[in-house]
Structures are given as C-alpha cells and as structure tokens.
Amino acid sequence: MCNRLLNDLIDIWQLLGHSHNVAWLMGKARTHNGSSTPTIRDVARAAELSVASVSRVLNRHDNVHPETRDKVHRAMRDLGYVPNAAARSLSTAKANAIGVVLPDLYGEYFGELVRGIDRAVGKHGKLLLLSTIHADLALAASAMGAMRGRTDGLIVMAPELSRADLDTVIPAGMPTVLINSPEDAAHFNLRVDNRAGMMLMVRHLLARGCRSIIHLGGRPENLDAAERTEGFRMAMADLAPDLAADVLQGDFSEESGERLVQQLLSKGSRFDAIFAANDMMALGAIQALKTVGISVPDEVAVAGFDDIPLARHLGLTTLAVNIAATGAMAVERLMIELAGEAPAPQLVRTSARLVVRESTSRR
Amino acid sequence: MCNRLLNDLIDIWQLLGHSHNVAWLMGKARTHNGSSTPTIRDVARAAELSVASVSRVLNRHDNVHPETRDKVHRAMRDLGYVPNAAARSLSTAKANAIGVVLPDLYGEYFGELVRGIDRAVGKHGKLLLLSTIHADLALAASAMGAMRGRTDGLIVMAPELSRADLDTVIPAGMPTVLINSPEDAAHFNLRVDNRAGMMLMVRHLLARGCRSIIHLGGRPENLDAAERTEGFRMAMADLAPDLAADVLQGDFSEESGERLVQQLLSKGSRFDAIFAANDMMALGAIQALKTVGISVPDEVAVAGFDDIPLARHLGLTTLAVNIAATGAMAVERLMIELAGEAPAPQLVRTSARLVVRESTSRR
DNA sequence: GCCTTTTGTGTAACCGGTTACTTAATGACC
DNA sequence: GGTCATTAAGTAACCGGTTACACAAAAGGC
C-alpha cells in the first residue's frame, strides 16, 4: 500500500517532469519493497528499532537488551540481511582484509605461497585480496592503489622491481611487509639467505667429487636470481678457487633449463654437475640429460633451489625454502604492525636447508 | 593559519566541555593538514575546483576542460592521492572484484585453480578476493557473507556441501558460478565428466591386459570422489562384467594412497592395476609399490585422475582435467552474467582426456 | 520521595566517493 | 542585440554502515 502510494506519486511527478524527485522517491520505494538487498535501515524498520540498535547487535556490543537482540536477529533472518562490507569499511576505516601483490610466479611457487598466506590470513579471520603484477610499473602502481580502502595492509613480493620503483608504488601510509624484494628502509623484508644456501650446495657438490660445476642462473633483474648467481661465484672462489665457475643464464622456467643443457651438450662441453638457480630449471636439465641417455647422478649430478613438492617426488637434491611458511610469516609480521606494535623495520633472512636426494647421491 | 584558528577553537571548546563539536572540528582539521591520507575533497581544494570535477577526471568523463584535467592531475600527484575503493564501491554499488570461495584443496589443485582464476580475473581488470572454507557450514556462510559489498560476483567450489546447504549459504542476489559443486537450479555449474573419464581409463587398463583392477576412492562426501567411484563400478560392469570391481576408500591424500596399498600388500592380495581417484593417491600407491620392490608398470599398472603437473614429470597415466582452464572458464561465465546477458543456468561437463604415460605402458 | 547512576535506545553526523540536477558562461544563429 | 543550444563546473543528496552524544527510564542510595 505504501509502495502503491509512492508509485502513484512517482507517476504524477514524472508527468510534471520533476525527474529529480522521481529518482529520489524510486530509491525510497526500492528500499521499501523486497526487490533490492536489504539494508540496516530495513532491518531496523522490521524490528521496530533504530539503526543504532541493529548496528550494536551486529557488532556484539554488550549494552543491548536481550529482547532487543532477539528482535534484531529475527528481523535479520527474515530479511536475509547481510551487512555491506564496503559501507562498513568506509565508516570504520578498517577493511578486515589484507592484500597480496605478487608476480605471476613460475611453477609451484605461486600456489605454495598463496596457500601459506591464505591459511595465516584465514586464521586471523580476515580475507585475502590477490593481485598479480607483470613487471609493469604502472600496473603495479594501479594494483596497489586498487587495494586502498579494501585492505588494512599489504604483502608485496616484487623481486624484479627496483628499490626506487617500489617506494613510489607502495601507497603512502599503508602497512606493508615485503617478501623477496629490494631492501627498503621503510618496510619489513623477508628474504631467503641465498648466499649461504649456495655455499652449502657448492660444498656438497665438491664433497661429492664434482670438479666442473655449471650454474644455471635466472634473469639478473630478478633479485633472488642475481644473489644466487653471485653466491655461486663467491662459493666457488672460496671453496675451490682453482676450478672454473661457469654460469649460464636462463629464466627460472623448466624450458630454459632444458634448452641450456641441450646447448651445452651440442657444444660438446664436459661437466659433472648442474646446479640450477631453481628447481624448475633443474628438472628441465634432468630432462635434457635423460633424453640423450646421460645418467643422473652417475655421470652428472643435478641440484636445484626452492624444494618445491615436485623435487621430493623426483629425488632432486635442492635447498629447501619452505615457501608456505614464508608466506605465513609475512602475514604474522603484518598483523603485528597492524596491531600498532611496530618494531623497527628490518631485513630478515630465512635460511635454506640442504636436502640431499638421489640426483646427487654418490655413485 | 586556518588550522591554527581551528585548533584554537578546539581548545576553547574543549575547555567548555563541548566534546562533540571538538571531535567534529578535529576531523575537519585533520583533513586540512597532511597527517591523514588525502581525500577527493583535499584534491578539490588543492586544485581549486569542486569534488565533482575531480571525480569526473578520475572517471575519465569527456566533458572536462583539458586545463581542468591538468590541474586535477597535478593536485593528485602533489598530494599522492589514491581513491578509496570502499567509498567508490559504496556509491556505485560495483566492487570491481570477484570473490572465490574454495576448500583448502589437496596438492597442486589449489594453486592451479587459483592461478587460472587469477589470470582470467586480472585480464578483466578486476581484483580477486580469496577465502578458503573448511567444510564448516557456518564458516562457509560467513565467508560468503563477508564478500557482500566487496565483490560483484562469486565463484564457489564446494564439493563437500549438500545442495540445500549451498542454497542457504550463497547470498541471495549475488551472481554466482559453481565449480564441482552439487547441482543447483539457480546457478551455472562447471563439473568434470567423471563417469566418462572413468570409462576411458577402465577401457585403457583392460586393453592393456589388466584383469584385477583396484580403485582407490576419495571420501564419499566429496562429490567428485563419489562420482568417480560410481563411474568405476559402472565402467567395470559395462566393459568387464566378469571381473571384480574392488574399491577401497581413501581421502585424496598421497598418504592414504600409500597406506591403502600397504594394507593390500600385507593382506597378500593379488592385483595388476591400481586406479586411484586422483593423482596424489596414485603417487602414494607408486611409493608403496616401489618400497617393496614391485615394478610399475611391469607388475602393477598405476593410473590417477586430474593430471597435476607432477603426473607429467613422474610418467603417471591419468585423466587430464586442465584445472587452470576450468577456473578461467568459470570467470568468463561469471563476467557474462555480470554483463547482464544471463543465459539460463546450466550444468556443463568438461571432459577428461586420457593421458597415457609410462605407469601403464605395455610391458 | 528525591537525586544520582546505570542501562538501553534514538538521532544525526560522519566515512569518501558518485552523479542528477542546476547554474554560469560561451558560442551560434536570426 | 537577443534568444537558444552547448559546454564546463558546482551543489548537495545519496550509497549503507558506525558511533558520539542526547535522552528517557529504571535502578540504587540516602
């Protein structure tokens, strides 16, 4: 009846050309009938209470009469009311979600990291906003900008951005934790201790008797790739200064590992170990060796970096990073910052553990 | 100067005890100075324009004078302005993000699905809100409720929820696409054609000469697991009615596959093929067989389902589902629904492709 | 019984954008 | 020169919550 009245009024005004009033009234009419999703005001009306009381029930304030609480609950159930998160975020300036920005990662790394972050975020009762960036600065900026208002904090993994770019791209005042990104005085940064890891593996390969080790590196723009290559050179210089430290450049993809080894073989190079900068390239290398009938590990030892799930199944010797745990750790640190207890930002290195499997076992 | 005035006023009012006015004024003062993140009104003030003009520039309307546009851009840059997504969502009723709700999946399935969805969502310039559920109905409801106002649509994968529960849990009026979930008249549903897949594999195993095939099933509450087990029984009844169709129940985990085969072996059962309901269990089975020195495929053929990346590396015969593509397809369908062109909801079955590898190659 | 707390509820001003409608200014045309 | 169309910019009312403050009623203290 109320709506009928309103609609008549709308018709009249429409005839008179008062389109502004019409739009306004139609908005009112809409919230009155059930066609649109109900708002807190609809609940208040149904429960014959004010919006303040409904809001207090929603937020579990304790100064609400039990009877009132029941009335509100009944009204919410009847209307199928679900609060609007955008409105809530706007008025409280809290989004109850955290944003994750990372590159479209190779292989299983992506899934493992997202899984680790997601679990930790869920444990804190928050949602996860995911955005992948593709090495484009402008896109990275817009991705992080899009998080403004929807997230309370950010976890950023940008191994291919420069330190300066990172600074311009992270919105000012947004609590942010970095993973495997350039060092930055303003933010906590979680990095793998690549150099120490490389040292461990080189020592292992030398101990196993390898004399000509070839390192398959990632693209030098990638921070971890660069550190690993440098770590390889340092380790070789330290532990076996008389041996050559050969480095070839790939791009972390399985295909590049396979291609590089094929090239080596076709050139007739001699080598007894391949140490790739990540597991995917190591798997590619094994593939190439197997194809031409070279035995791993008897003729050539192969090692990787990361310890993705595949590595265990394929018996690949590698450096274990525990990717999921890294993600979870970043979340925990971010939560601390959000709680206001902000210890000085710092660079934390997580150590890589040497995992010896068949691909480098002694003959 | 303006702020100085305001602050004096605040002091006076504070003395007088008008705390309400003080709070209000302090809010005003805050937006005037640079301590807080700038709003559109700050930009308007800096550019000496109205908020409407700033908004028009932001949204690339064409009825803005070029000079005005420049002034706004300059002011935004100077202030480091980033629009607040919550406010924008609230007033436009568009969130420019889509929500994904899925269980904490086994193995690589999770990562692949998220990757596929994320890529497709990014292609449409939207963000991805991720929430994992853990078979708890109330939590599932709250997870989906939390999406209200933050997302324009939902992609839900709930293979362990009943049809009725699903209906109560999906917020009314929210465009939703289902993946591997119970059938539901109201929503588009993307499912794997499990039965046809099982038929393909059983035919392959029989053709290879297997005579006693054992199926390792998942938990029957899981929709796909149930269909696969049923499909196995049907295929066996169809293609080899004289042979036994043995079924053991696992839970999709690698460990359960290993355990089931160990039990079989310790009981002294005879069999020449293991057909697991997913790849992870198949890998567990291979592990168990290898440990006791049974050759795969010479003595026992092993097959799985899903074709996770691991399967290719380990030479596991399986049924390829293309998980990432499924996720992308769900996104595309959701986009169509969001564009308003809403074809009738329907159940679409994606077929599984038989991929024969070493684990079932002829001896 | 009167005054002071306590408790519960309502009112209305925010949060930071968008946009319908209005108005001012400029140009076009007779 | 006056009228009408066009363009550019401004005003203010929304979106749907939260919450400070006001206020009424009930409870407690003397």
Short mmCIF file of N, CA and C in Angstrom, two decimals, chain A residues 202-296:
data_model
loop_
_atom_site.label_atom_id
_atom_site.label_comp_id
_atom_site.label_asym_id
_atom_site.label_seq_id
_atom_site.Cartn_x
_atom_site.Cartn_y
_atom_site.Cartn_z
N VAL A 202 77.33 -25.83 -2.97
CA VAL A 202 78.63 -25.97 -3.63
C VAL A 202 79.52 -26.89 -2.81
N ARG A 203 79.50 -26.70 -1.50
CA ARG A 203 80.31 -27.56 -0.64
C ARG A 203 79.88 -29.02 -0.82
N HIS A 204 78.58 -29.23 -0.86
CA HIS A 204 78.07 -30.60 -1.03
C HIS A 204 78.55 -31.20 -2.35
N LEU A 205 78.44 -30.44 -3.43
CA LEU A 205 78.81 -30.96 -4.74
C LEU A 205 80.31 -31.26 -4.80
N LEU A 206 81.09 -30.36 -4.21
CA LEU A 206 82.55 -30.58 -4.20
C LEU A 206 82.88 -31.84 -3.41
N ALA A 207 82.24 -31.97 -2.26
CA ALA A 207 82.49 -33.13 -1.41
C ALA A 207 82.14 -34.42 -2.14
N ARG A 208 81.16 -34.31 -2.98
CA ARG A 208 80.73 -35.49 -3.74
C ARG A 208 81.72 -35.81 -4.86
N GLY A 209 82.62 -34.88 -5.10
CA GLY A 209 83.66 -35.15 -6.09
C GLY A 209 83.50 -34.41 -7.40
N CYS A 210 82.52 -33.56 -7.47
CA CYS A 210 82.32 -32.84 -8.73
C CYS A 210 83.47 -31.84 -8.92
N ARG A 211 83.89 -31.74 -10.16
CA ARG A 211 85.03 -30.86 -10.45
C ARG A 211 84.66 -29.78 -11.47
N SER A 212 83.64 -30.03 -12.25
CA SER A 212 83.24 -28.95 -13.16
C SER A 212 81.73 -28.75 -13.05
N ILE A 213 81.41 -27.74 -12.27
CA ILE A 213 80.02 -27.46 -11.92
C ILE A 213 79.52 -26.30 -12.77
N ILE A 214 78.34 -26.46 -13.35
CA ILE A 214 77.78 -25.38 -14.15
C ILE A 214 76.53 -24.85 -13.47
N HIS A 215 76.49 -23.54 -13.32
CA HIS A 215 75.33 -22.92 -12.66
C HIS A 215 74.38 -22.40 -13.72
N LEU A 216 73.10 -22.78 -13.62
CA LEU A 216 72.08 -22.21 -14.49
C LEU A 216 71.38 -21.11 -13.71
N GLY A 217 71.60 -19.87 -14.09
CA GLY A 217 71.04 -18.75 -13.34
C GLY A 217 69.71 -18.30 -13.90
N GLY A 218 68.99 -17.49 -13.10
CA GLY A 218 67.76 -16.87 -13.59
C GLY A 218 68.09 -15.53 -14.21
N ARG A 219 67.07 -14.78 -14.56
CA ARG A 219 67.34 -13.48 -15.16
C ARG A 219 67.91 -12.54 -14.11
N PRO A 220 68.94 -11.81 -14.45
CA PRO A 220 69.62 -10.99 -13.44
C PRO A 220 68.75 -9.88 -12.87
N GLU A 221 67.66 -9.51 -13.55
CA GLU A 221 66.77 -8.50 -12.98
C GLU A 221 66.08 -9.05 -11.75
N ASN A 222 65.98 -10.36 -11.70
CA ASN A 222 65.35 -10.98 -10.53
C ASN A 222 66.35 -11.00 -9.40
N LEU A 223 65.89 -10.43 -8.28
CA LEU A 223 66.75 -10.26 -7.13
C LEU A 223 67.35 -11.57 -6.65
N ASP A 224 66.51 -12.59 -6.48
CA ASP A 224 67.00 -13.87 -5.98
C ASP A 224 67.95 -14.50 -6.99
N ALA A 225 67.59 -14.39 -8.26
CA ALA A 225 68.45 -14.95 -9.29
C ALA A 225 69.83 -14.32 -9.21
N ALA A 226 69.86 -13.00 -9.07
CA ALA A 226 71.14 -12.30 -9.02
C ALA A 226 71.95 -12.75 -7.80
N GLU A 227 71.27 -12.83 -6.64
CA GLU A 227 72.00 -13.23 -5.44
C GLU A 227 72.52 -14.65 -5.54
N ARG A 228 71.73 -15.49 -6.17
CA ARG A 228 72.16 -16.89 -6.27
C ARG A 228 73.38 -17.02 -7.19
N THR A 229 73.34 -16.30 -8.28
CA THR A 229 74.48 -16.36 -9.20
C THR A 229 75.73 -15.82 -8.49
N GLU A 230 75.56 -14.69 -7.82
CA GLU A 230 76.70 -14.12 -7.10
C GLU A 230 77.18 -15.08 -6.02
N GLY A 231 76.21 -15.68 -5.31
CA GLY A 231 76.56 -16.63 -4.26
C GLY A 231 77.32 -17.81 -4.82
N PHE A 232 76.95 -18.24 -6.01
CA PHE A 232 77.65 -19.36 -6.63
C PHE A 232 79.10 -18.98 -6.90
N ARG A 233 79.30 -17.80 -7.48
CA ARG A 233 80.67 -17.37 -7.79
C ARG A 233 81.50 -17.25 -6.52
N MET A 234 80.88 -16.66 -5.47
CA MET A 234 81.61 -16.50 -4.22
C MET A 234 81.98 -17.84 -3.61
N ALA A 235 81.01 -18.75 -3.63
CA ALA A 235 81.26 -20.06 -3.02
C ALA A 235 82.37 -20.78 -3.76
N MET A 236 82.35 -20.72 -5.07
CA MET A 236 83.38 -21.39 -5.85
C MET A 236 84.75 -20.75 -5.58
N ALA A 237 84.76 -19.43 -5.53
CA ALA A 237 86.02 -18.73 -5.28
C ALA A 237 86.57 -19.10 -3.90
N ASP A 238 85.67 -19.25 -2.96
CA ASP A 238 86.08 -19.58 -1.59
C ASP A 238 86.55 -21.03 -1.46
N LEU A 239 85.72 -21.93 -1.99
CA LEU A 239 85.92 -23.35 -1.68
C LEU A 239 86.79 -24.07 -2.71
N ALA A 240 86.81 -23.56 -3.94
CA ALA A 240 87.59 -24.24 -4.97
C ALA A 240 88.12 -23.22 -5.96
N PRO A 241 89.02 -22.37 -5.50
CA PRO A 241 89.50 -21.27 -6.34
C PRO A 241 90.16 -21.75 -7.63
N ASP A 242 90.58 -23.00 -7.64
CA ASP A 242 91.25 -23.50 -8.84
C ASP A 242 90.28 -23.99 -9.91
N LEU A 243 89.00 -24.16 -9.53
CA LEU A 243 88.03 -24.67 -10.51
C LEU A 243 87.30 -23.51 -11.19
N ALA A 244 86.82 -23.77 -12.40
CA ALA A 244 86.05 -22.76 -13.12
C ALA A 244 84.65 -22.67 -12.54
N ALA A 245 84.11 -21.46 -12.52
CA ALA A 245 82.73 -21.28 -12.04
C ALA A 245 81.89 -20.82 -13.23
N ASP A 246 81.39 -21.79 -13.99
CA ASP A 246 80.65 -21.45 -15.20
C ASP A 246 79.21 -21.09 -14.89
N VAL A 247 78.76 -20.03 -15.51
CA VAL A 247 77.39 -19.57 -15.28
C VAL A 247 76.68 -19.38 -16.62
N LEU A 248 75.49 -19.95 -16.73
CA LEU A 248 74.67 -19.73 -17.92
C LEU A 248 73.39 -19.04 -17.47
N GLN A 249 72.83 -18.24 -18.33
CA GLN A 249 71.64 -17.52 -17.90
C GLN A 249 70.35 -18.05 -18.50
N GLY A 250 69.44 -18.47 -17.61
CA GLY A 250 68.11 -18.92 -18.02
C GLY A 250 67.08 -17.95 -17.50
N ASP A 251 65.87 -18.43 -17.25
CA ASP A 251 64.83 -17.52 -16.76
C ASP A 251 63.90 -18.18 -15.75
N PHE A 252 64.39 -19.18 -15.04
CA PHE A 252 63.63 -19.88 -14.00
C PHE A 252 62.60 -20.85 -14.58
N SER A 253 62.46 -20.91 -15.89
CA SER A 253 61.46 -21.84 -16.44
C SER A 253 62.10 -23.19 -16.73
N GLU A 254 61.30 -24.21 -16.67
CA GLU A 254 61.76 -25.56 -16.94
C GLU A 254 62.37 -25.62 -18.33
N GLU A 255 61.67 -24.97 -19.25
CA GLU A 255 62.11 -24.99 -20.65
C GLU A 255 63.51 -24.40 -20.80
N SER A 256 63.80 -23.33 -20.06
CA SER A 256 65.11 -22.71 -20.21
C SER A 256 66.20 -23.64 -19.68
N GLY A 257 65.91 -24.38 -18.62
CA GLY A 257 66.88 -25.33 -18.09
C GLY A 257 67.19 -26.40 -19.12
N GLU A 258 66.15 -26.88 -19.77
CA GLU A 258 66.33 -27.93 -20.77
C GLU A 258 67.16 -27.40 -21.94
N ARG A 259 66.80 -26.21 -22.39
CA ARG A 259 67.48 -25.62 -23.54
C ARG A 259 68.96 -25.39 -23.27
N LEU A 260 69.26 -24.84 -22.09
CA LEU A 260 70.65 -24.54 -21.78
C LEU A 260 71.51 -25.80 -21.78
N VAL A 261 70.97 -26.88 -21.21
CA VAL A 261 71.75 -28.12 -21.16
C VAL A 261 71.90 -28.71 -22.56
N GLN A 262 70.86 -28.61 -23.35
CA GLN A 262 70.97 -29.09 -24.74
C GLN A 262 72.07 -28.34 -25.47
N GLN A 263 72.13 -27.03 -25.25
CA GLN A 263 73.18 -26.24 -25.90
C GLN A 263 74.57 -26.69 -25.45
N LEU A 264 74.69 -26.90 -24.13
CA LEU A 264 75.97 -27.38 -23.59
C LEU A 264 76.40 -28.66 -24.27
N LEU A 265 75.43 -29.58 -24.37
CA LEU A 265 75.74 -30.89 -24.94
C LEU A 265 76.12 -30.77 -26.41
N SER A 266 75.40 -29.95 -27.12
CA SER A 266 75.68 -29.83 -28.55
C SER A 266 77.04 -29.16 -28.79
N LYS A 267 77.45 -28.32 -27.83
CA LYS A 267 78.78 -27.72 -27.95
C LYS A 267 79.87 -28.71 -27.55
N GLY A 268 79.46 -29.85 -26.99
CA GLY A 268 80.43 -30.85 -26.57
C GLY A 268 81.13 -30.51 -25.26
N SER A 269 80.50 -29.61 -24.44
CA SER A 269 81.11 -29.27 -23.15
C SER A 269 81.18 -30.48 -22.24
N ARG A 270 82.18 -30.48 -21.38
CA ARG A 270 82.32 -31.53 -20.39
C ARG A 270 81.95 -30.94 -19.03
N PHE A 271 81.14 -31.65 -18.27
CA PHE A 271 80.77 -31.16 -16.93
C PHE A 271 80.25 -32.34 -16.13
N ASP A 272 80.37 -32.24 -14.81
CA ASP A 272 79.89 -33.35 -13.99
C ASP A 272 78.84 -32.92 -12.99
N ALA A 273 78.42 -31.65 -13.05
CA ALA A 273 77.33 -31.22 -12.17
C ALA A 273 76.61 -30.00 -12.75
N ILE A 274 75.30 -30.01 -12.60
CA ILE A 274 74.47 -28.87 -12.98
C ILE A 274 73.80 -28.38 -11.70
N PHE A 275 74.02 -27.12 -11.37
CA PHE A 275 73.39 -26.55 -10.18
C PHE A 275 72.52 -25.39 -10.67
N ALA A 276 71.23 -25.63 -10.68
CA ALA A 276 70.31 -24.62 -11.21
C ALA A 276 69.84 -23.68 -10.11
N ALA A 277 69.46 -22.47 -10.51
CA ALA A 277 69.04 -21.46 -9.53
C ALA A 277 67.64 -21.71 -9.00
N ASN A 278 66.91 -22.60 -9.64
CA ASN A 278 65.65 -23.05 -9.04
C ASN A 278 65.33 -24.47 -9.51
N ASP A 279 64.36 -25.07 -8.87
CA ASP A 279 64.07 -26.48 -9.14
C ASP A 279 63.55 -26.70 -10.55
N MET A 280 62.73 -25.77 -11.03
CA MET A 280 62.16 -25.98 -12.35
C MET A 280 63.25 -26.10 -13.41
N MET A 281 64.23 -25.24 -13.34
CA MET A 281 65.32 -25.33 -14.32
C MET A 281 66.10 -26.63 -14.13
N ALA A 282 66.26 -27.06 -12.88
CA ALA A 282 66.96 -28.32 -12.63
C ALA A 282 66.21 -29.48 -13.27
N LEU A 283 64.89 -29.43 -13.19
CA LEU A 283 64.09 -30.51 -13.79
C LEU A 283 64.24 -30.49 -15.31
N GLY A 284 64.27 -29.30 -15.86
CA GLY A 284 64.50 -29.19 -17.30
C GLY A 284 65.84 -29.79 -17.67
N ALA A 285 66.84 -29.51 -16.85
CA ALA A 285 68.18 -30.04 -17.10
C ALA A 285 68.17 -31.57 -17.08
N ILE A 286 67.51 -32.13 -16.08
CA ILE A 286 67.43 -33.60 -15.98
C ILE A 286 66.78 -34.17 -17.23
N GLN A 287 65.73 -33.48 -17.66
CA GLN A 287 65.01 -33.92 -18.86
C GLN A 287 65.97 -34.00 -20.04
N ALA A 288 66.74 -32.93 -20.22
CA ALA A 288 67.67 -32.86 -21.36
C ALA A 288 68.72 -33.97 -21.27
N LEU A 289 69.21 -34.21 -20.06
CA LEU A 289 70.24 -35.23 -19.88
C LEU A 289 69.68 -36.62 -20.16
N LYS A 290 68.48 -36.87 -19.62
CA LYS A 290 67.86 -38.18 -19.80
C LYS A 290 67.65 -38.47 -21.27
N THR A 291 67.20 -37.46 -21.99
CA THR A 291 66.88 -37.64 -23.40
C THR A 291 68.06 -38.18 -24.19
N VAL A 292 69.27 -37.70 -23.86
CA VAL A 292 70.44 -38.18 -24.60
C VAL A 292 71.13 -39.33 -23.88
N GLY A 293 70.46 -39.85 -22.83
CA GLY A 293 70.99 -41.05 -22.19
C GLY A 293 72.12 -40.82 -21.20
N ILE A 294 72.26 -39.60 -20.74
CA ILE A 294 73.27 -39.36 -19.70
C ILE A 294 72.65 -39.66 -18.35
N SER A 295 73.33 -40.44 -17.55
CA SER A 295 72.73 -40.88 -16.29
C SER A 295 72.89 -39.83 -15.19
N VAL A 296 71.79 -39.57 -14.49
CA VAL A 296 71.81 -38.71 -13.31
C VAL A 296 71.54 -39.62 -12.12
#
